[in-house]
Amino acid sequence: MESFKMLHFLVIWIVLDLDLTNSAPDECPLERERLQAQLKSLEVRAVKQQEMIQRLTNLSMQKQNPVNESIFFDLGERQYTDCAQVFSNGNKASGFYLIKPMSSPAQIRVYCDMTEGGGWTVLQRRTDGSQSFDRDWKDYKVGFGDLKSASGEFWIGNDNLHYLTSQGEYILRINLEDFEGSHRFAVYGKFKVDGEENHYQLQIGRYTGNAGDALSGNYNPGAQSWASHHGMKFSTRDKDNDHYDRNCAREDKAGWWFNKCHTANLNGIYYKGPYSAVTDNGIVWYPWHGWWYSLKSVEMKIRPAGFELSED
Ligand SMILES: [Ca+2]
């Protein structure tokens, strides 16, 4: 606001100056006109300056407290093995928490989704294409992405997935949204990810939901042998563990439990709806929108089996 004040002083000084220098009326009508025009111009500049200051102030406040920023909850010394435990202990707000799965060597920062019954540890999120998911083995191993914003895109890390799911029986819930505003979901029981020594092999159980069973390929019995992701090892562009004679991860631009290659590619390229490409490398959930439609948002999250029963 200092510059606005300075301009204001300048305007007053010119007004005073106008009175003094024009003590002999009508002697210098041209000079009076010139000064009046100058005064008007300064007033306009002062208003513009004030508007600019207001805009900068708003921008600065937005940066300090972005709408998108989610809250980090510091729960102190007590250790929690997952978000279900955080929720059960009375923490009902969605946001970031520190947890330490039993076999994890260190605490990890995770997003706990306390909606849809609460207690969900989010393992993956796609919302706007701001993060690249075409990454190598090491990135997928430790995790990557935006773990600060409430709607940030990230992968929790395969080691963390293994630590979490080796603690007991977990269910996986996948929420999907398209660009027409429709929502679908898929839930799988007995979700488990093996350790790195077994290439983070995936196990999934029974499917329920309305998105179609893309992960086991059960939507079409003929597709199961090449499409099922159950029992598949994780592949990245630099580590090919798929059942394809070429490299699915490299062709489909994602790390995933590829078979030959997929009917779900939730770590694919963020295309915004219908797309054409050499391979089906978008964010695909085949039974819902086919291979040539890339979804708007994806959320993958896990919770211990029986959690809802224990809450009732
Ligand atoms: Ca291969």
Short mmCIF file of C-alpha atoms in Angstrom, two decimals, residues 12-174:
data_model
loop_
_atom_site.label_atom_id
_atom_site.label_comp_id
_atom_site.label_asym_id
_atom_site.label_seq_id
_atom_site.Cartn_x
_atom_site.Cartn_y
_atom_site.Cartn_z
CA ILE A 12 -2.20 16.49 -3.11
CA TRP A 13 1.10 18.25 -3.82
CA ILE A 14 0.05 18.93 -7.40
CA VAL A 15 -3.31 20.28 -6.21
CA LEU A 16 -1.51 22.65 -3.81
CA ASP A 17 1.00 23.50 -6.46
CA LEU A 18 -1.88 24.25 -8.82
CA ASP A 19 -3.36 26.72 -6.36
CA LEU A 20 -0.04 28.47 -5.71
CA THR A 21 1.14 28.71 -9.27
CA ASN A 22 -2.26 29.91 -10.40
CA SER A 23 -2.70 32.67 -7.87
CA ALA A 24 -3.24 35.02 -10.75
CA PRO A 25 -6.52 33.64 -12.20
CA ASP A 26 -7.03 33.34 -15.93
CA GLU A 27 -3.45 34.32 -16.61
CA CYS A 28 -2.39 30.81 -17.62
CA PRO A 29 -5.48 28.92 -18.72
CA LEU A 30 -3.38 26.55 -20.81
CA GLU A 31 -1.14 25.72 -17.86
CA ARG A 32 -4.20 25.15 -15.65
CA GLU A 33 -5.68 22.79 -18.25
CA ARG A 34 -2.41 20.92 -18.56
CA LEU A 35 -2.12 20.48 -14.80
CA GLN A 36 -5.73 19.38 -14.48
CA ALA A 37 -5.15 16.75 -17.17
CA GLN A 38 -2.03 15.65 -15.32
CA LEU A 39 -4.02 15.42 -12.09
CA LYS A 40 -6.67 13.28 -13.76
CA SER A 41 -4.05 11.01 -15.23
CA LEU A 42 -2.41 10.60 -11.81
CA GLU A 43 -5.76 9.78 -10.23
CA VAL A 44 -6.38 7.08 -12.86
CA ARG A 45 -2.89 5.69 -12.24
CA ALA A 46 -3.51 5.70 -8.48
CA VAL A 47 -6.73 3.67 -8.92
CA LYS A 48 -4.96 1.23 -11.24
CA GLN A 49 -2.10 0.92 -8.79
CA GLN A 50 -4.54 0.17 -5.99
CA GLU A 51 -6.22 -2.52 -8.09
CA MET A 52 -2.84 -4.05 -8.86
CA ILE A 53 -1.89 -4.06 -5.16
CA GLN A 54 -5.17 -5.80 -4.33
CA ARG A 55 -4.57 -8.43 -7.01
CA LEU A 56 -1.03 -9.07 -5.73
CA THR A 57 -2.31 -9.31 -2.15
CA ASN A 58 -4.95 -11.87 -3.22
CA LEU A 59 -2.35 -13.88 -5.12
CA SER A 60 0.00 -13.86 -2.16
CA MET A 61 -2.77 -15.07 0.16
CA GLN A 62 -3.68 -17.84 -2.29
CA LYS A 63 -0.04 -18.96 -2.36
CA GLN A 64 0.14 -19.03 1.41
CA ASN A 65 -3.10 -20.98 1.73
CA PRO A 66 -4.05 -22.65 -1.54
CA VAL A 67 -7.57 -24.03 -1.67
CA ASN A 68 -6.14 -27.31 -2.84
CA GLU A 69 -3.78 -27.73 0.07
CA SER A 70 -4.76 -30.45 2.44
CA ILE A 71 -4.13 -30.61 6.13
CA PHE A 72 -1.33 -32.63 7.64
CA PHE A 73 -2.32 -34.11 10.98
CA ASP A 74 0.52 -34.68 13.41
CA LEU A 75 -0.57 -37.43 15.80
CA GLY A 76 2.61 -37.33 17.87
CA GLU A 77 4.47 -40.35 19.18
CA ARG A 78 1.80 -42.97 18.71
CA GLN A 79 2.37 -45.33 15.76
CA TYR A 80 -0.37 -46.34 13.36
CA THR A 81 0.00 -49.20 10.90
CA ASP A 82 -2.51 -47.84 8.37
CA CYS A 83 -5.30 -45.26 7.92
CA ALA A 84 -7.91 -47.68 9.28
CA GLN A 85 -6.13 -47.58 12.63
CA VAL A 86 -5.91 -43.78 12.43
CA PHE A 87 -9.65 -43.62 11.79
CA SER A 88 -10.55 -46.10 14.52
CA ASN A 89 -8.61 -44.00 17.00
CA GLY A 90 -10.99 -41.10 16.43
CA ASN A 91 -9.31 -39.19 13.60
CA LYS A 92 -12.17 -38.78 11.14
CA ALA A 93 -10.80 -36.03 8.87
CA SER A 94 -9.32 -36.84 5.45
CA GLY A 95 -5.78 -35.56 4.99
CA PHE A 96 -2.14 -36.51 5.35
CA TYR A 97 -0.92 -38.60 8.27
CA LEU A 98 2.28 -40.42 9.19
CA ILE A 99 1.89 -44.17 9.51
CA LYS A 100 4.35 -47.01 10.01
CA PRO A 101 3.31 -50.39 8.66
CA MET A 102 4.71 -53.22 10.78
CA SER A 103 7.59 -54.25 8.49
CA SER A 104 8.33 -50.74 7.22
CA PRO A 105 11.77 -49.46 8.28
CA ALA A 106 10.47 -45.90 8.60
CA GLN A 107 7.32 -43.81 8.92
CA ILE A 108 5.62 -42.94 5.66
CA ARG A 109 3.44 -39.96 4.77
CA VAL A 110 0.13 -41.10 3.32
CA TYR A 111 -3.21 -39.61 2.36
CA CYS A 112 -6.01 -41.06 4.47
CA ASP A 113 -9.43 -40.91 2.84
CA MET A 114 -11.96 -40.87 5.65
CA THR A 115 -14.97 -40.82 3.31
CA GLU A 116 -16.88 -43.90 2.08
CA GLY A 117 -16.83 -45.42 5.55
CA GLY A 118 -13.36 -44.04 6.38
CA GLY A 119 -10.02 -45.70 7.06
CA TRP A 120 -8.77 -45.85 3.47
CA THR A 121 -5.05 -45.60 2.76
CA VAL A 122 -4.82 -44.09 -0.73
CA LEU A 123 -2.22 -45.78 -2.89
CA GLN A 124 -2.70 -43.98 -6.20
CA ARG A 125 -4.49 -40.90 -7.50
CA ARG A 126 -4.95 -39.33 -10.96
CA THR A 127 -6.76 -36.01 -11.27
CA ASP A 128 -5.22 -33.66 -13.83
CA GLY A 129 -2.16 -35.12 -15.55
CA SER A 130 0.23 -32.93 -13.57
CA GLN A 131 2.56 -35.84 -12.74
CA SER A 132 4.30 -38.19 -15.13
CA PHE A 133 3.63 -41.88 -14.41
CA ASP A 134 6.00 -43.06 -17.15
CA ARG A 135 8.77 -43.82 -14.66
CA ASP A 136 11.37 -46.43 -13.90
CA TRP A 137 11.54 -49.26 -11.38
CA LYS A 138 13.20 -47.22 -8.66
CA ASP A 139 10.52 -44.49 -8.74
CA TYR A 140 7.71 -47.03 -8.52
CA LYS A 141 9.57 -48.84 -5.73
CA VAL A 142 9.79 -45.82 -3.42
CA GLY A 143 6.79 -43.85 -4.68
CA PHE A 144 6.50 -40.48 -6.37
CA GLY A 145 4.24 -37.51 -7.05
CA ASP A 146 2.46 -34.79 -5.14
CA LEU A 147 1.91 -35.76 -1.50
CA LYS A 148 1.04 -32.25 -0.38
CA SER A 149 -2.16 -31.32 -2.22
CA ALA A 150 -5.50 -32.90 -1.38
CA SER A 151 -6.02 -33.76 -5.04
CA GLY A 152 -2.37 -34.33 -5.94
CA GLU A 153 -1.33 -37.19 -8.22
CA PHE A 154 0.95 -39.83 -6.73
CA TRP A 155 1.98 -43.48 -6.40
CA ILE A 156 2.49 -44.63 -2.83
CA GLY A 157 5.46 -46.89 -3.70
CA ASN A 158 5.59 -50.65 -4.23
CA ASP A 159 7.64 -51.28 -1.08
CA ASN A 160 4.97 -49.45 0.95
CA LEU A 161 2.23 -51.43 -0.80
CA HIS A 162 4.01 -54.61 0.21
CA TYR A 163 4.50 -53.47 3.82
CA LEU A 164 0.83 -52.47 4.09
CA THR A 165 -0.74 -55.52 2.49
CA SER A 166 1.47 -58.03 4.29
CA GLN A 167 -0.10 -56.93 7.60
CA GLY A 168 -3.32 -58.85 7.00
CA GLU A 169 -6.17 -59.16 4.55
CA TYR A 170 -6.92 -55.96 2.65
CA ILE A 171 -9.57 -54.92 0.17
CA LEU A 172 -8.83 -52.63 -2.78
CA ARG A 173 -11.34 -50.03 -3.91
CA ILE A 174 -10.91 -48.25 -7.24
#
